[in-house]
Amino acid sequence: MNKRGFELTLNFVVILILSVVVLSFGIKFIHDLVASQEQIIPPVDQQIRNELARLIVGNKRVAIAFNKATIQRGSSEGFGLGIRNTDPTKTYFRINAQCMKYGSPEQEDLSSGCPPDALSLSYDKSQIRILNNEYEDTMIVVKVDKRAPPGNYVVYVNVCSYQSAAGSCPIDDSVHRYDQLQKIFVTVP
């Protein structure tokens, strides 16, 4: 038997195995990169900015642009949230969004709580600093799970304001609530 031929075949098999391993790591890396992109909060586009500017007039300090949407399972939708600071004593803000109500398509009453993991919400959970008479906008992304039951969902959005660095902002915190509790209405067909 020829030693060189055997050695060449063995080297080819080793290189083939290493190539498959490197290819699978590359595929996994690309998959993770794409999956992480879904969690990134997109910037607010000009159409949403225009709508928020229209909504935040007079005494209104918090608004959600286009707060109703029909979202297919496995898809997501972004909702623009605008905050205008009119209180010179408070410059720190925190946002909390939570799915609070659900009703099946047959139900007219949305009294029951949301099914667990039906909606995932992505938004800036860090503290936001807005000076007096300044304005800030951000996005709340609602992603519907592939196994979410069809029906109507209501997401409550609470914006809390503080004089100094702030803690949490529970949905039911009416003491630090900056403006009215905002709502996002999602229909899953």
XYZ file of N, CA and C in Angstrom:
567
model
N 0.839 -1.172 0.000
C 0.000 0.000 0.000
C 0.891 1.245 0.000
N 0.452 2.263 -0.741
C 1.222 3.485 -0.887
C 0.974 4.401 0.318
N 2.066 4.747 1.039
C 1.962 5.565 2.242
C 1.507 6.988 1.914
N 1.970 7.538 0.815
C 1.604 8.900 0.463
C 0.116 9.012 0.136
N -0.424 8.055 -0.537
C -1.850 8.059 -0.879
C -2.714 7.983 0.365
N -2.320 7.154 1.329
C -3.066 7.019 2.583
C -2.996 8.317 3.393
N -1.803 8.937 3.427
C -1.620 10.178 4.169
C -2.434 11.313 3.542
N -2.494 11.365 2.218
C -3.269 12.379 1.522
C -4.756 12.226 1.817
N -5.257 10.998 1.831
C -6.665 10.741 2.139
C -6.980 11.136 3.573
N -6.103 10.825 4.500
C -6.306 11.168 5.905
C -6.309 12.688 6.094
N -5.393 13.380 5.435
C -5.370 14.847 5.510
C -6.651 15.453 4.936
N -7.138 14.896 3.845
C -8.375 15.385 3.236
C -9.557 15.225 4.193
N -9.654 14.097 4.863
C -10.748 13.850 5.813
C -10.662 14.828 6.988
N -9.465 15.066 7.505
C -9.298 15.998 8.623
C -9.699 17.411 8.196
N -9.266 17.835 7.023
C -9.618 19.170 6.530
C -11.120 19.268 6.290
N -11.729 18.221 5.781
C -13.173 18.207 5.552
C -13.934 18.349 6.875
N -13.514 17.636 7.905
C -14.168 17.722 9.219
C -14.003 19.120 9.804
N -12.794 19.668 9.726
C -12.571 21.023 10.227
C -13.407 22.049 9.459
N -13.551 21.873 8.162
C -14.361 22.792 7.356
C -15.822 22.749 7.775
N -16.342 21.560 8.035
C -17.735 21.424 8.475
C -17.929 22.088 9.838
N -16.968 21.910 10.737
C -17.060 22.532 12.065
C -17.040 24.055 11.945
N -16.123 24.603 11.146
C -16.041 26.055 10.969
C -17.316 26.583 10.309
N -17.840 25.864 9.321
C -19.075 26.270 8.659
C -20.242 26.289 9.642
N -20.345 25.279 10.497
C -21.450 25.244 11.463
C -21.322 26.370 12.486
N -20.098 26.692 12.918
C -19.919 27.832 13.819
C -20.316 29.138 13.124
N -19.993 29.260 11.854
C -20.375 30.456 11.097
C -21.883 30.590 10.977
N -22.561 29.502 10.702
C -24.026 29.520 10.614
C -24.634 29.884 11.961
N -24.105 29.310 13.033
C -24.608 29.620 14.381
C -24.385 31.094 14.701
N -23.222 31.632 14.342
C -22.918 33.040 14.592
C -23.894 33.948 13.848
N -24.141 33.666 12.574
C -25.078 34.466 11.782
C -26.484 34.370 12.374
N -26.901 33.178 12.779
C -28.227 32.994 13.390
C -28.354 33.819 14.668
N -27.341 33.776 15.519
C -27.371 34.553 16.763
C -27.374 36.054 16.482
N -26.645 36.467 15.463
C -26.595 37.874 15.096
C -27.964 38.361 14.629
N -28.628 37.572 13.797
C -29.961 37.935 13.316
C -30.958 37.930 14.464
N -30.877 36.945 15.352
C -31.794 36.879 16.496
C -31.598 38.070 17.422
N -30.360 38.507 17.613
C -30.125 39.651 18.495
C -30.597 40.947 17.850
N -30.599 41.020 16.531
C -31.084 42.217 15.849
C -32.561 42.442 16.131
N -33.328 41.358 16.331
C -34.748 41.495 16.615
C -34.975 42.146 17.966
N -34.028 42.025 18.896
C -34.177 42.593 20.228
C -33.760 44.056 20.287
N -33.060 44.523 19.261
C -32.613 45.909 19.253
C -33.807 46.808 18.953
N -33.930 47.867 19.708
C -35.041 48.788 19.535
C -34.717 49.703 18.358
N -35.586 49.718 17.344
C -35.296 50.538 16.175
C -35.441 52.029 16.489
N -34.798 52.868 15.689
C -34.961 54.310 15.899
C -36.364 54.760 15.480
N -36.773 55.888 15.987
C -38.080 56.446 15.655
C -37.981 57.091 14.276
N -38.855 56.676 13.347
C -38.783 57.248 12.003
C -39.539 58.581 11.937
N -39.423 59.262 10.810
C -39.971 60.616 10.678
C -41.492 60.634 10.755
N -42.155 59.629 10.205
C -43.620 59.583 10.254
C -44.107 59.511 11.702
N -43.447 58.693 12.516
C -43.825 58.573 13.926
C -43.505 59.869 14.659
N -42.370 60.488 14.359
C -42.025 61.775 14.989
C -43.077 62.842 14.684
N -43.534 62.883 13.427
C -44.556 63.861 13.051
C -45.855 63.616 13.812
N -46.244 62.358 13.941
C -47.470 62.022 14.668
C -47.331 62.357 16.148
N -46.178 62.065 16.743
C -45.962 62.407 18.152
C -46.001 63.920 18.361
N -45.422 64.681 17.452
C -45.447 66.144 17.562
C -46.880 66.656 17.482
N -47.701 66.006 16.669
C -49.102 66.393 16.557
C -49.865 66.058 17.838
N -49.523 64.916 18.457
C -50.242 64.465 19.652
C -49.847 65.225 20.911
N -48.577 65.584 21.021
C -48.115 66.255 22.244
C -48.282 67.761 22.062
N -49.488 68.206 22.318
C -49.809 69.632 22.260
C -50.564 69.994 23.528
N -50.603 71.254 23.840
C -51.329 71.692 25.031
C -50.704 71.124 26.287
N -51.526 70.539 27.136
C -51.052 69.988 28.407
C -50.645 68.526 28.308
N -50.785 67.925 27.143
C -50.441 66.509 26.996
C -48.924 66.365 27.053
N -48.467 65.478 27.922
C -47.024 65.340 28.127
C -46.477 64.009 27.651
N -47.355 63.001 27.513
C -46.939 61.675 27.058
C -47.920 61.222 25.987
N -47.407 60.667 24.899
C -48.285 60.187 23.831
C -47.656 58.985 23.145
N -48.526 58.127 22.618
C -48.089 56.988 21.812
C -48.658 57.186 20.413
N -47.785 57.186 19.424
C -48.215 57.335 18.039
C -48.708 55.992 17.514
N -49.849 56.026 16.851
C -50.408 54.826 16.225
C -50.472 53.680 17.239
N -51.346 53.818 18.228
C -51.372 52.868 19.346
C -52.212 51.626 19.093
N -52.654 51.393 17.863
C -53.423 50.188 17.533
C -52.763 49.490 16.354
N -52.667 48.156 16.455
C -52.061 47.404 15.352
C -52.548 45.968 15.362
N -52.607 45.384 14.183
C -52.841 43.951 14.028
C -51.489 43.337 13.707
N -51.068 42.390 14.540
C -49.741 41.794 14.392
C -49.898 40.287 14.248
N -49.319 39.731 13.205
C -49.349 38.286 12.979
C -48.452 37.582 13.988
N -48.739 36.314 14.245
C -47.883 35.523 15.140
C -46.473 35.462 14.555
N -45.484 35.614 15.426
C -44.087 35.579 15.002
C -43.577 36.906 14.465
N -44.435 37.921 14.396
C -44.038 39.236 13.882
C -43.988 40.255 15.013
N -43.496 41.439 14.675
C -43.412 42.500 15.678
C -43.804 43.829 15.049
N -44.097 44.775 15.914
C -44.494 46.117 15.488
C -43.934 47.117 16.487
N -43.483 48.255 15.995
C -42.950 49.301 16.861
C -43.954 50.420 17.064
N -44.029 50.918 18.280
C -44.922 52.017 18.635
C -44.068 53.151 19.196
N -44.247 54.339 18.658
C -43.479 55.490 19.117
C -44.061 56.071 20.393
N -43.200 56.344 21.367
C -43.594 56.956 22.631
C -42.859 58.281 22.761
N -43.614 59.352 22.960
C -43.020 60.670 23.123
C -43.267 61.204 24.521
N -42.244 61.836 25.101
C -42.342 62.417 26.443
C -41.853 63.860 26.359
N -42.681 64.790 26.836
C -42.304 66.204 26.880
C -42.276 66.621 28.344
N -41.153 67.133 28.788
C -41.013 67.530 30.188
C -41.483 68.970 30.365
N -42.554 69.124 31.142
C -43.067 70.466 31.447
C -42.922 70.793 32.928
N -42.266 69.919 33.670
C -42.107 70.100 35.117
C -40.647 70.434 35.425
N -40.355 71.668 35.827
C -38.957 72.052 36.064
C -38.309 71.333 37.243
N -39.115 70.721 38.118
C -38.544 70.052 39.292
C -38.174 68.604 39.018
N -38.641 68.037 37.909
C -38.377 66.621 37.632
C -37.705 66.477 36.276
N -36.573 65.793 36.276
C -35.838 65.626 35.020
C -35.509 64.172 34.708
N -35.851 63.252 35.582
C -35.531 61.845 35.361
C -36.815 61.068 35.112
N -36.781 60.228 34.077
C -37.971 59.490 33.678
C -37.620 58.020 33.487
N -38.607 57.189 33.714
C -38.461 55.755 33.509
C -39.765 55.236 32.912
N -39.646 54.260 32.013
C -40.801 53.691 31.307
C -41.008 52.254 31.766
N -42.268 51.866 31.885
C -42.612 50.467 32.128
C -43.790 50.123 31.234
N -43.676 49.037 30.500
C -44.759 48.553 29.643
C -45.040 47.107 30.013
N -46.318 46.770 30.067
C -46.697 45.428 30.501
C -48.030 45.056 29.866
N -48.127 43.825 29.372
C -49.394 43.324 28.843
C -50.310 43.044 30.031
N -51.463 43.698 30.066
C -52.337 43.607 31.237
C -53.684 42.948 30.957
N -54.202 43.058 29.737
C -55.536 42.523 29.456
C -55.522 41.711 28.174
N -56.394 40.699 28.159
C -56.526 39.831 26.990
C -57.976 39.395 26.866
N -58.425 39.268 25.653
C -59.739 38.702 25.382
C -59.683 37.924 24.088
N -60.275 36.733 24.076
C -60.301 35.935 22.849
C -61.167 36.653 21.818
N -61.090 36.255 20.544
C -61.873 36.950 19.517
C -63.379 36.949 19.811
N -63.859 35.933 20.527
C -65.286 35.849 20.838
C -65.671 36.759 22.002
N -64.706 37.102 22.844
C -64.970 37.911 24.032
C -64.989 39.392 23.692
N -65.965 40.087 24.227
C -65.957 41.540 24.102
C -65.299 42.175 25.315
N -65.326 41.459 26.440
C -64.758 41.966 27.682
C -63.295 41.545 27.776
N -62.417 42.504 27.918
C -60.987 42.217 28.042
C -60.591 42.257 29.514
N -61.188 41.387 30.297
C -60.952 41.457 31.741
C -59.865 40.512 32.224
N -59.564 39.480 31.460
C -58.571 38.522 31.951
C -57.156 39.003 31.645
N -56.209 38.494 32.427
C -54.808 38.849 32.228
C -54.255 38.234 30.958
N -53.117 38.708 30.535
C -52.488 38.207 29.309
C -51.920 36.815 29.523
N -52.020 35.952 28.507
C -51.362 34.648 28.610
C -49.853 34.850 28.732
N -49.185 34.025 29.554
C -47.736 34.196 29.721
C -46.996 34.010 28.397
N -46.027 34.837 28.157
C -45.145 34.770 26.983
C -45.862 34.975 25.652
N -47.092 35.469 25.645
C -47.791 35.722 24.384
C -47.163 36.910 23.659
N -46.836 37.941 24.417
C -46.201 39.134 23.852
C -44.884 39.378 24.568
N -43.869 39.756 23.811
C -42.634 40.215 24.452
C -42.453 41.682 24.076
N -42.071 42.471 25.063
C -41.967 43.915 24.890
C -40.514 44.348 25.012
N -40.044 45.095 24.030
C -38.678 45.628 24.051
C -38.759 47.149 24.041
N -38.106 47.763 25.014
C -38.071 49.219 25.107
C -36.914 49.611 26.008
N -36.620 50.883 26.045
C -35.513 51.391 26.852
C -35.924 51.368 28.322
N -35.353 50.428 29.069
C -35.692 50.283 30.485
C -34.779 51.119 31.379
N -33.823 51.779 30.784
C -32.913 52.600 31.582
C -33.566 53.947 31.896
N -32.940 54.660 32.770
C -33.433 55.979 33.158
C -33.170 56.964 32.021
N -34.151 57.807 31.736
C -34.025 58.805 30.675
C -33.994 60.182 31.335
N -33.052 61.008 30.936
C -32.972 62.365 31.494
C -33.483 63.339 30.441
N -34.529 64.083 30.816
C -35.122 65.080 29.924
C -35.194 66.396 30.694
N -34.534 67.405 30.199
C -34.544 68.714 30.854
C -35.890 69.401 30.652
N -36.148 70.430 31.449
C -37.409 71.158 31.361
C -37.606 71.724 29.952
N -38.814 71.596 29.443
C -39.217 72.036 28.101
C -38.494 71.291 26.985
N -37.896 70.157 27.294
C -37.269 69.316 26.273
C -38.199 68.147 25.963
N -37.871 67.444 24.882
C -38.716 66.369 24.386
C -37.838 65.175 24.036
N -38.336 63.992 24.283
C -37.598 62.765 23.955
C -38.585 61.762 23.374
N -38.150 61.026 22.355
C -38.998 59.954 21.838
C -38.218 58.654 21.796
N -38.948 57.569 21.901
C -38.356 56.237 21.905
C -39.374 55.264 21.328
N -38.964 54.025 21.161
C -39.858 53.012 20.598
C -40.157 51.934 21.630
N -41.371 51.411 21.539
C -41.760 50.209 22.270
C -42.081 49.177 21.202
N -41.332 48.083 21.182
C -41.529 47.041 20.183
C -42.307 45.899 20.826
N -43.425 45.535 20.187
C -44.261 44.431 20.653
C -44.063 43.274 19.688
N -43.570 42.158 20.202
C -43.374 40.953 19.386
C -44.363 39.898 19.849
N -45.092 39.325 18.900
C -46.089 38.304 19.203
C -45.444 36.937 19.036
N -45.575 36.109 20.064
C -45.020 34.762 20.033
C -45.741 33.925 18.975
N -45.038 32.959 18.415
C -45.631 32.095 17.384
C -46.780 31.257 17.920
N -46.787 31.029 19.234
C -47.845 30.209 19.836
C -48.877 31.051 20.591
N -48.868 32.345 20.397
C -49.805 33.230 21.109
C -51.233 32.958 20.649
N -52.172 32.891 21.589
C -53.564 32.678 21.193
C -54.117 33.909 20.475
N -54.993 33.695 19.496
C -55.586 34.842 18.813
C -56.471 35.628 19.773
N -56.581 36.912 19.525
C -57.432 37.741 20.373
C -56.929 39.162 20.440
N -57.459 39.880 21.411
C -57.126 41.286 21.612
C -56.330 41.448 22.901
N -55.247 42.186 22.813
C -54.355 42.410 23.947
C -54.272 43.911 24.220
N -54.122 44.257 25.493
C -53.921 45.655 25.867
C -52.628 45.743 26.670
N -51.703 46.556 26.176
C -50.426 46.791 26.850
C -50.515 48.154 27.531
N -50.275 48.177 28.840
C -50.262 49.434 29.592
C -48.841 49.986 29.593
N -48.731 51.293 29.420
C -47.434 51.965 29.433
C -47.491 53.068 30.492
N -46.611 52.967 31.477
C -46.533 53.959 32.540
C -45.203 54.698 32.413
N -45.252 56.013 32.451
C -44.045 56.838 32.457
C -43.986 57.512 33.822
N -42.911 57.240 34.558
C -42.732 57.812 35.896
C -41.694 58.923 35.832
N -41.883 59.940 36.672
C -40.927 61.048 36.730
C -40.412 61.196 38.153
N -39.141 61.588 38.244
C -38.471 61.716 39.538
C -37.606 62.967 39.540
N -37.324 63.468 40.746
C -36.441 64.633 40.875
C -34.975 64.246 40.748
N -34.649 63.042 41.166
C -33.261 62.584 41.105
C -33.253 61.188 40.502
N -32.093 60.560 40.503
C -31.959 59.218 39.931
C -33.065 58.323 40.476
N -33.715 57.607 39.583
C -34.941 56.895 39.935
C -34.754 55.396 40.043
N -35.664 54.793 40.759
C -35.707 53.338 40.874
C -36.596 52.765 39.793
N -37.517 51.913 40.199
C -38.383 51.249 39.232
C -39.628 52.095 38.959
N -40.427 51.631 38.015
C -41.657 52.331 37.631
C -42.757 51.298 37.444
N -43.350 50.806 38.537
C -44.417 49.811 38.396
C -45.619 50.381 37.638
N -46.370 49.495 36.992
C -47.550 49.908 36.239
C -48.550 50.624 37.140
N -48.690 50.157 38.368
C -49.691 50.733 39.273
C -49.158 51.912 40.096
N -47.979 52.431 39.768
C -47.396 53.554 40.509
C -48.064 54.857 40.072
N -49.063 55.286 40.824
C -49.749 56.531 40.484
C -49.084 57.739 41.141
N -48.221 57.505 42.130
C -47.538 58.609 42.812
C -46.533 59.280 41.876
N -45.748 58.479 41.164
C -44.719 59.018 40.275
C -45.171 59.085 38.818
N -46.408 58.701 38.535
C -46.897 58.713 37.155
C -46.850 60.138 36.619
N -46.213 60.304 35.477
C -46.001 61.633 34.914
C -47.248 62.164 34.210
N -47.953 61.305 33.524
C -49.171 61.674 32.804
C -50.108 60.479 32.869
N -51.177 60.517 32.134
C -52.119 59.401 32.147
C -51.436 58.110 31.712
N -51.968 57.002 32.222
C -51.511 55.688 31.799
C -51.840 55.536 30.314
N -50.854 55.203 29.507
C -51.047 55.046 28.066
C -51.350 53.582 27.749
N -52.018 53.331 26.624
C -52.382 51.963 26.250
C -52.045 51.706 24.790
N -51.592 50.477 24.539
C -51.348 49.989 23.183
C -52.305 48.825 22.970
N -53.038 48.847 21.867
C -54.022 47.813 21.566
C -53.492 46.944 20.429
N -53.378 45.648 20.697
C -52.828 44.709 19.721
C -53.869 43.637 19.434
N -54.123 43.389 18.155
C -55.002 42.307 17.734
C -54.146 41.246 17.068
N -54.299 40.000 17.532
C -53.591 38.871 16.934
C -54.627 38.016 16.215
N -54.568 37.953 14.886
C -55.577 37.172 14.136
C -55.380 35.670 14.280
